[in-house]
């Protein structure tokens, strides 16, 4: 099946009647009613003006509420289907057999006594605020189901009903239309013809793609040391339909060693799409480069590669709203989308790959005057390899996960630098509300009352504080109920306020609305994997009763319960990094199924390549850092003088880093220095990396865990040494201490899970910048009085020399 169109069973995606592999003279293709209508019946502008859509659980509950109130003659979840044959010359592409489209779906309900077929939709806000384009799509679905029912039961016509159910208020809005069978048939055939022409093309693409991937060759004469072992493990994990956690050293080409076997396994495993997920922007570039290596050697692979970027980075008009009344690229979006979509899939040379990176996607979108971000979201359906951020799949609202579930895709998920996923996932499933968010004017009396109630309850909670930070025994239900009341009031306001009438203050109200919704949703999932806490900014003289700010937070500690369903939904998930050990830590934190496989790829490097010194005589703990600056600067200066070249000094915070860099400049005024600063632009980050060249002698200063501590490739003379200061342990604070206690309760490993393992991952990642190829030579200084302890040294890579201590 082509990308974006399912051939496996789902709520709206049933099995095809004809097996594509069978020797049948007719080519058959299956599509669900919703997908058919979304493709062919959407017109007009992007209309993201109202409240967020209900969650899947809220939608199911709303459907059940409507159906439960219907009479005894009501038939719910009515399975319907029909065939459409593409006739004439268009029914054959490049000599293919005649093409038959199988349309399947389930109508929400039919009352035979009333002769009424219902299409039920859940929403927030007022029903009359539902955008015209969205309502037209709903009517299209109802009419398709109407045709299928008339055909099945030989009805001359029937009454169609759109039933809108407000999940916040329980209110039902009923819209009725009486239609004869013949107009319904014409409507159905029109949609089918549009879709069938595209689907026939996509089916041919999938067949060519799978044939080419099956014959695809590795792009280099031989694998690097370690690459073949990793590639074989990835391929076998796909064959076994299991997850793989892989530790592999930096510099062996992990991206290529994971992407190639995932693509190679796709035809036999009937994988629809490969998702390559990264933590940071440079990771996307590495993934795209891995494909370029494959594609350059296999020029006849007609794969479609798509790069996803965040909406704020793709937006051409950040001062406008995503609606036709505000943004010119949203106006008429759905009318121009078909032409842009057709161009996007036909950019490649004959028989070659199409690479829709950020620049290419923008070029196509602007050529058709539509939004680049939403064109990218559309092209997910029609692409084979999608490169994006973790949140696109693992976040609660991740588009990749939602589309995979809706279309019932078989997906392979590759997770690069997986050690970053723990903190990133924690942030995805954390929500907070501050008092200041609800202070100030409100546009309606209902919002003023709702916001005031939130502030009052937060103030009441503040009266119980005995310290600036305090964990609460449970989520205060009265506070959550107040937030829910606020979301109802805000949803109604946003639904009734046209974009042309919005102000910047309304945008701020919208942000509060999303924060409140997120908090309520996280509250529904609160359990032992999270902590509810209250933080106060004390007033004058540390007075908590006069706190200038109060914040309540639902803070995720263990993201496993949220990530496990995403891992289990994939055909295979490959999670890889140079810093995985101990594997049990990531198994526990990420929720990997016990059936998952773990592989530790030996490093292809020799201990002789790395001159390692464990510097234990310089104390670097918080209270001793001022005294450590002089000895550290002398050590760096001595090494730089004795072995000139490019070095990076990594410190655990910007403040500590700035003090060391300033002292080094004073001690070595002639040395060329590069320093990482807070909030560097992308261009400034690129300039920092470009500053290390084969013929330069420079000392860079960067932060552990930052942009230059991983994902940066400086082989050969571009980097000949690094100084890693401290073990990278998080600074003890009330939040981290709460994490430690919770991990101690759950896993009997509080210090290790909250402090030691995350810190050492940062150390090893930063140190991994030094040796990138089997020909590199370098120096590494690990500076901390605790680095010589056996428990610490056993976490270092096995190939490093551990004997030398300075």
mmCIF file of C-alpha atoms in Angstrom, residues 250-465:
data_model
loop_
_atom_site.group_PDB
_atom_site.id
_atom_site.type_symbol
_atom_site.label_atom_id
_atom_site.label_comp_id
_atom_site.label_asym_id
_atom_site.label_seq_id
_atom_site.Cartn_x
_atom_site.Cartn_y
_atom_site.Cartn_z
ATOM 1 C CA UNK A 250 30.610 7.960 18.767
ATOM 2 C CA UNK A 251 32.292 8.162 15.416
ATOM 3 C CA UNK A 252 31.301 4.794 13.913
ATOM 4 C CA UNK A 253 28.374 6.168 11.886
ATOM 5 C CA UNK A 254 25.381 5.136 14.000
ATOM 6 C CA UNK A 255 22.880 7.054 11.883
ATOM 7 C CA UNK A 256 23.853 5.199 8.741
ATOM 8 C CA UNK A 257 24.105 1.874 10.587
ATOM 9 C CA UNK A 258 20.518 2.210 11.834
ATOM 10 C CA UNK A 259 18.818 3.895 8.870
ATOM 11 C CA UNK A 260 20.137 1.537 6.196
ATOM 12 C CA UNK A 261 18.881 -1.722 7.794
ATOM 13 C CA UNK A 262 15.539 -0.123 8.740
ATOM 14 C CA UNK A 263 14.930 0.815 5.105
ATOM 15 C CA UNK A 264 16.297 -2.503 3.882
ATOM 16 C CA UNK A 265 13.864 -4.392 6.147
ATOM 17 C CA UNK A 266 10.840 -2.338 5.061
ATOM 18 C CA UNK A 267 9.657 -4.366 2.031
ATOM 19 C CA UNK A 268 9.691 -7.777 3.728
ATOM 20 C CA UNK A 269 8.185 -6.393 6.951
ATOM 21 C CA UNK A 270 5.597 -4.303 5.052
ATOM 22 C CA UNK A 271 6.703 -1.150 6.848
ATOM 23 C CA UNK A 272 4.920 1.956 5.612
ATOM 24 C CA UNK A 273 7.197 4.595 7.087
ATOM 25 C CA UNK A 274 10.464 5.062 8.927
ATOM 26 C CA UNK A 275 10.541 7.841 11.541
ATOM 27 C CA UNK A 276 14.044 9.096 12.387
ATOM 28 C CA UNK A 277 13.733 11.137 15.594
ATOM 29 C CA UNK A 278 16.355 13.466 17.023
ATOM 30 C CA UNK A 279 16.725 15.655 20.112
ATOM 31 C CA UNK A 280 18.225 18.705 18.430
ATOM 32 C CA UNK A 281 18.438 20.429 15.039
ATOM 33 C CA UNK A 282 21.969 19.147 14.241
ATOM 34 C CA UNK A 283 20.654 15.603 14.615
ATOM 35 C CA UNK A 284 18.255 16.136 11.720
ATOM 36 C CA UNK A 285 21.152 17.211 9.528
ATOM 37 C CA UNK A 286 23.051 14.038 10.459
ATOM 38 C CA UNK A 287 20.039 11.880 9.573
ATOM 39 C CA UNK A 288 19.554 13.626 6.223
ATOM 40 C CA UNK A 289 23.258 13.199 5.512
ATOM 41 C CA UNK A 290 22.942 9.461 6.219
ATOM 42 C CA UNK A 291 20.192 9.252 3.613
ATOM 43 C CA UNK A 292 22.279 11.291 1.146
ATOM 44 C CA UNK A 293 25.040 8.711 1.466
ATOM 45 C CA UNK A 294 22.579 5.919 0.794
ATOM 46 C CA UNK A 295 20.851 7.774 -2.022
ATOM 47 C CA UNK A 296 24.082 8.794 -3.752
ATOM 48 C CA UNK A 297 25.040 5.130 -4.044
ATOM 49 C CA UNK A 298 21.507 3.921 -4.855
ATOM 50 C CA UNK A 299 20.246 6.530 -7.304
ATOM 51 C CA UNK A 300 17.233 4.502 -8.451
ATOM 52 C CA UNK A 301 15.518 4.292 -5.038
ATOM 53 C CA UNK A 302 12.300 6.349 -5.452
ATOM 54 C CA UNK A 303 11.971 7.125 -1.763
ATOM 55 C CA UNK A 304 10.376 10.298 -0.393
ATOM 56 C CA UNK A 305 12.276 11.931 2.464
ATOM 57 C CA UNK A 306 10.639 14.642 4.580
ATOM 58 C CA UNK A 307 12.161 16.914 7.210
ATOM 59 C CA UNK A 308 9.760 18.179 9.872
ATOM 60 C CA UNK A 309 10.464 21.411 11.728
ATOM 61 C CA UNK A 310 8.654 23.153 14.552
ATOM 62 C CA UNK A 311 5.786 25.427 13.567
ATOM 63 C CA UNK A 312 7.500 28.539 14.940
ATOM 64 C CA UNK A 313 10.583 27.829 12.796
ATOM 65 C CA UNK A 314 8.557 27.231 9.625
ATOM 66 C CA UNK A 315 6.135 30.135 10.074
ATOM 67 C CA UNK A 316 6.383 32.901 7.455
ATOM 68 C CA UNK A 317 4.075 35.286 9.330
ATOM 69 C CA UNK A 318 4.637 34.844 13.084
ATOM 70 C CA UNK A 319 2.544 37.921 13.820
ATOM 71 C CA UNK A 320 -0.556 36.383 12.166
ATOM 72 C CA UNK A 321 -3.056 33.750 13.288
ATOM 73 C CA UNK A 322 -3.389 30.425 11.473
ATOM 74 C CA UNK A 323 -6.623 31.408 9.745
ATOM 75 C CA UNK A 324 -7.631 32.752 6.359
ATOM 76 C CA UNK A 325 -8.882 36.004 7.877
ATOM 77 C CA UNK A 326 -5.396 36.700 9.221
ATOM 78 C CA UNK A 327 -2.635 34.887 7.319
ATOM 79 C CA UNK A 328 -2.384 35.012 3.501
ATOM 80 C CA UNK A 329 -0.809 31.538 3.453
ATOM 81 C CA UNK A 330 -3.801 30.118 5.333
ATOM 82 C CA UNK A 331 -6.333 31.811 3.036
ATOM 83 C CA UNK A 332 -7.532 29.292 0.457
ATOM 84 C CA UNK A 333 -5.018 26.725 1.726
ATOM 85 C CA UNK A 334 -7.130 23.652 0.933
ATOM 86 C CA UNK A 335 -7.985 24.968 -2.533
ATOM 87 C CA UNK A 336 -4.290 25.186 -3.506
ATOM 88 C CA UNK A 337 -3.055 22.175 -1.558
ATOM 89 C CA UNK A 338 -3.718 19.562 -4.317
ATOM 90 C CA UNK A 339 -1.391 21.340 -6.758
ATOM 91 C CA UNK A 340 1.322 21.805 -4.118
ATOM 92 C CA UNK A 341 1.017 18.167 -3.043
ATOM 93 C CA UNK A 342 1.305 16.979 -6.649
ATOM 94 C CA UNK A 343 4.437 19.068 -7.195
ATOM 95 C CA UNK A 344 5.991 17.879 -3.924
ATOM 96 C CA UNK A 345 5.796 14.205 -4.900
ATOM 97 C CA UNK A 346 7.161 14.801 -8.408
ATOM 98 C CA UNK A 347 10.324 16.768 -7.658
ATOM 99 C CA UNK A 348 12.727 13.847 -7.994
ATOM 100 C CA UNK A 349 14.517 12.918 -11.196
ATOM 101 C CA UNK A 350 12.984 9.936 -12.942
ATOM 102 C CA UNK A 351 13.284 6.925 -10.660
ATOM 103 C CA UNK A 352 15.155 8.821 -7.949
ATOM 104 C CA UNK A 353 14.518 10.113 -4.460
ATOM 105 C CA UNK A 354 12.539 13.187 -3.424
ATOM 106 C CA UNK A 355 14.065 15.062 -0.490
ATOM 107 C CA UNK A 356 11.704 17.606 1.045
ATOM 108 C CA UNK A 357 13.998 19.276 3.542
ATOM 109 C CA UNK A 358 13.074 22.568 5.205
ATOM 110 C CA UNK A 359 14.294 24.688 2.287
ATOM 111 C CA UNK A 360 12.701 22.561 -0.443
ATOM 112 C CA UNK A 361 9.388 22.336 1.388
ATOM 113 C CA UNK A 362 9.338 26.115 1.821
ATOM 114 C CA UNK A 363 10.059 26.636 -1.868
ATOM 115 C CA UNK A 364 7.167 24.424 -2.947
ATOM 116 C CA UNK A 365 4.758 25.905 -0.412
ATOM 117 C CA UNK A 366 5.476 29.511 -1.303
ATOM 118 C CA UNK A 367 5.239 28.731 -5.012
ATOM 119 C CA UNK A 368 1.607 27.840 -4.335
ATOM 120 C CA UNK A 369 1.101 30.475 -1.627
ATOM 121 C CA UNK A 370 0.325 28.024 1.177
ATOM 122 C CA UNK A 371 1.789 27.483 4.652
ATOM 123 C CA UNK A 372 5.101 25.536 4.644
ATOM 124 C CA UNK A 373 4.452 24.034 8.060
ATOM 125 C CA UNK A 374 1.048 22.609 7.165
ATOM 126 C CA UNK A 375 2.278 21.415 3.778
ATOM 127 C CA UNK A 376 4.884 19.453 5.755
ATOM 128 C CA UNK A 377 2.152 17.996 7.950
ATOM 129 C CA UNK A 378 0.218 16.953 4.838
ATOM 130 C CA UNK A 379 3.293 15.373 3.238
ATOM 131 C CA UNK A 380 3.745 13.038 6.224
ATOM 132 C CA UNK A 381 0.990 10.955 4.623
ATOM 133 C CA UNK A 382 2.867 10.651 1.333
ATOM 134 C CA UNK A 383 6.478 10.283 2.505
ATOM 135 C CA UNK A 384 8.503 7.178 3.325
ATOM 136 C CA UNK A 385 11.255 8.508 5.605
ATOM 137 C CA UNK A 386 10.342 11.307 8.017
ATOM 138 C CA UNK A 387 13.076 13.071 10.001
ATOM 139 C CA UNK A 388 11.871 15.112 12.960
ATOM 140 C CA UNK A 389 12.067 15.891 16.645
ATOM 141 C CA UNK A 390 11.225 13.499 19.493
ATOM 142 C CA UNK A 391 8.037 15.397 20.234
ATOM 143 C CA UNK A 392 6.568 14.605 16.800
ATOM 144 C CA UNK A 393 6.107 11.013 17.948
ATOM 145 C CA UNK A 394 6.376 10.866 21.734
ATOM 146 C CA UNK A 395 4.468 13.982 22.804
ATOM 147 C CA UNK A 396 0.812 13.531 23.761
ATOM 148 C CA UNK A 397 -0.175 15.576 20.700
ATOM 149 C CA UNK A 398 2.577 14.274 18.412
ATOM 150 C CA UNK A 399 1.448 14.352 14.783
ATOM 151 C CA UNK A 400 3.429 11.251 13.758
ATOM 152 C CA UNK A 401 1.877 9.095 16.469
ATOM 153 C CA UNK A 402 -1.628 10.418 15.770
ATOM 154 C CA UNK A 403 -1.395 9.830 12.023
ATOM 155 C CA UNK A 404 0.144 6.382 12.476
ATOM 156 C CA UNK A 405 -2.785 5.391 14.682
ATOM 157 C CA UNK A 406 -5.419 6.944 12.418
ATOM 158 C CA UNK A 407 -4.063 5.337 9.245
ATOM 159 C CA UNK A 408 -2.942 2.114 10.937
ATOM 160 C CA UNK A 409 0.570 2.431 9.523
ATOM 161 C CA UNK A 410 3.327 -0.040 10.212
ATOM 162 C CA UNK A 411 6.208 2.172 11.338
ATOM 163 C CA UNK A 412 9.845 1.782 12.198
ATOM 164 C CA UNK A 413 11.038 4.333 14.762
ATOM 165 C CA UNK A 414 14.714 5.262 15.075
ATOM 166 C CA UNK A 415 15.565 7.325 18.182
ATOM 167 C CA UNK A 416 18.942 9.039 17.997
ATOM 168 C CA UNK A 417 20.927 10.053 21.123
ATOM 169 C CA UNK A 418 18.292 8.319 23.234
ATOM 170 C CA UNK A 419 19.861 9.405 26.522
ATOM 171 C CA UNK A 420 18.242 12.808 25.847
ATOM 172 C CA UNK A 421 14.760 11.319 25.681
ATOM 173 C CA UNK A 422 14.386 10.973 29.458
ATOM 174 C CA UNK A 423 14.496 14.706 30.184
ATOM 175 C CA UNK A 424 12.662 15.609 26.984
ATOM 176 C CA UNK A 425 9.818 13.205 27.746
ATOM 177 C CA UNK A 426 9.583 14.439 31.323
ATOM 178 C CA UNK A 427 9.020 17.940 29.952
ATOM 179 C CA UNK A 428 6.361 16.670 27.525
ATOM 180 C CA UNK A 429 4.317 15.258 30.388
ATOM 181 C CA UNK A 430 4.816 18.062 32.894
ATOM 182 C CA UNK A 431 2.373 20.945 33.356
ATOM 183 C CA UNK A 432 2.378 24.021 35.562
ATOM 184 C CA UNK A 433 0.118 26.935 36.434
ATOM 185 C CA UNK A 434 1.371 30.207 37.956
ATOM 186 C CA UNK A 435 -0.724 32.826 39.663
ATOM 187 C CA UNK A 436 0.605 35.583 37.389
ATOM 188 C CA UNK A 437 -0.866 33.792 34.371
ATOM 189 C CA UNK A 438 -4.377 34.606 35.593
ATOM 190 C CA UNK A 439 -3.791 38.117 36.854
ATOM 191 C CA UNK A 440 -4.691 41.167 34.827
ATOM 192 C CA UNK A 441 -7.735 42.026 32.712
ATOM 193 C CA UNK A 442 -10.014 39.451 31.096
ATOM 194 C CA UNK A 443 -12.216 40.050 28.032
ATOM 195 C CA UNK A 444 -15.459 38.770 29.585
ATOM 196 C CA UNK A 445 -17.109 38.663 32.995
ATOM 197 C CA UNK A 446 -17.214 34.858 32.861
ATOM 198 C CA UNK A 447 -13.452 34.731 32.313
ATOM 199 C CA UNK A 448 -12.810 37.223 35.087
ATOM 200 C CA UNK A 449 -14.805 35.093 37.519
ATOM 201 C CA UNK A 450 -13.139 31.859 36.364
ATOM 202 C CA UNK A 451 -9.627 33.345 36.526
ATOM 203 C CA UNK A 452 -10.292 34.862 39.951
ATOM 204 C CA UNK A 453 -11.408 31.460 41.246
ATOM 205 C CA UNK A 454 -8.122 29.901 40.031
ATOM 206 C CA UNK A 455 -6.083 32.605 41.801
ATOM 207 C CA UNK A 456 -8.077 32.272 45.019
ATOM 208 C CA UNK A 457 -7.544 28.527 45.221
ATOM 209 C CA UNK A 458 -3.854 28.903 44.445
ATOM 210 C CA UNK A 459 -3.545 31.481 47.216
ATOM 211 C CA UNK A 460 -5.290 29.072 49.583
ATOM 212 C CA UNK A 461 -2.752 26.394 48.735
ATOM 213 C CA UNK A 462 0.016 28.928 49.338
ATOM 214 C CA UNK A 463 -1.127 29.391 52.918
ATOM 215 C CA UNK A 464 -0.069 25.795 53.644
ATOM 216 C CA UNK A 465 3.525 26.371 52.513
#
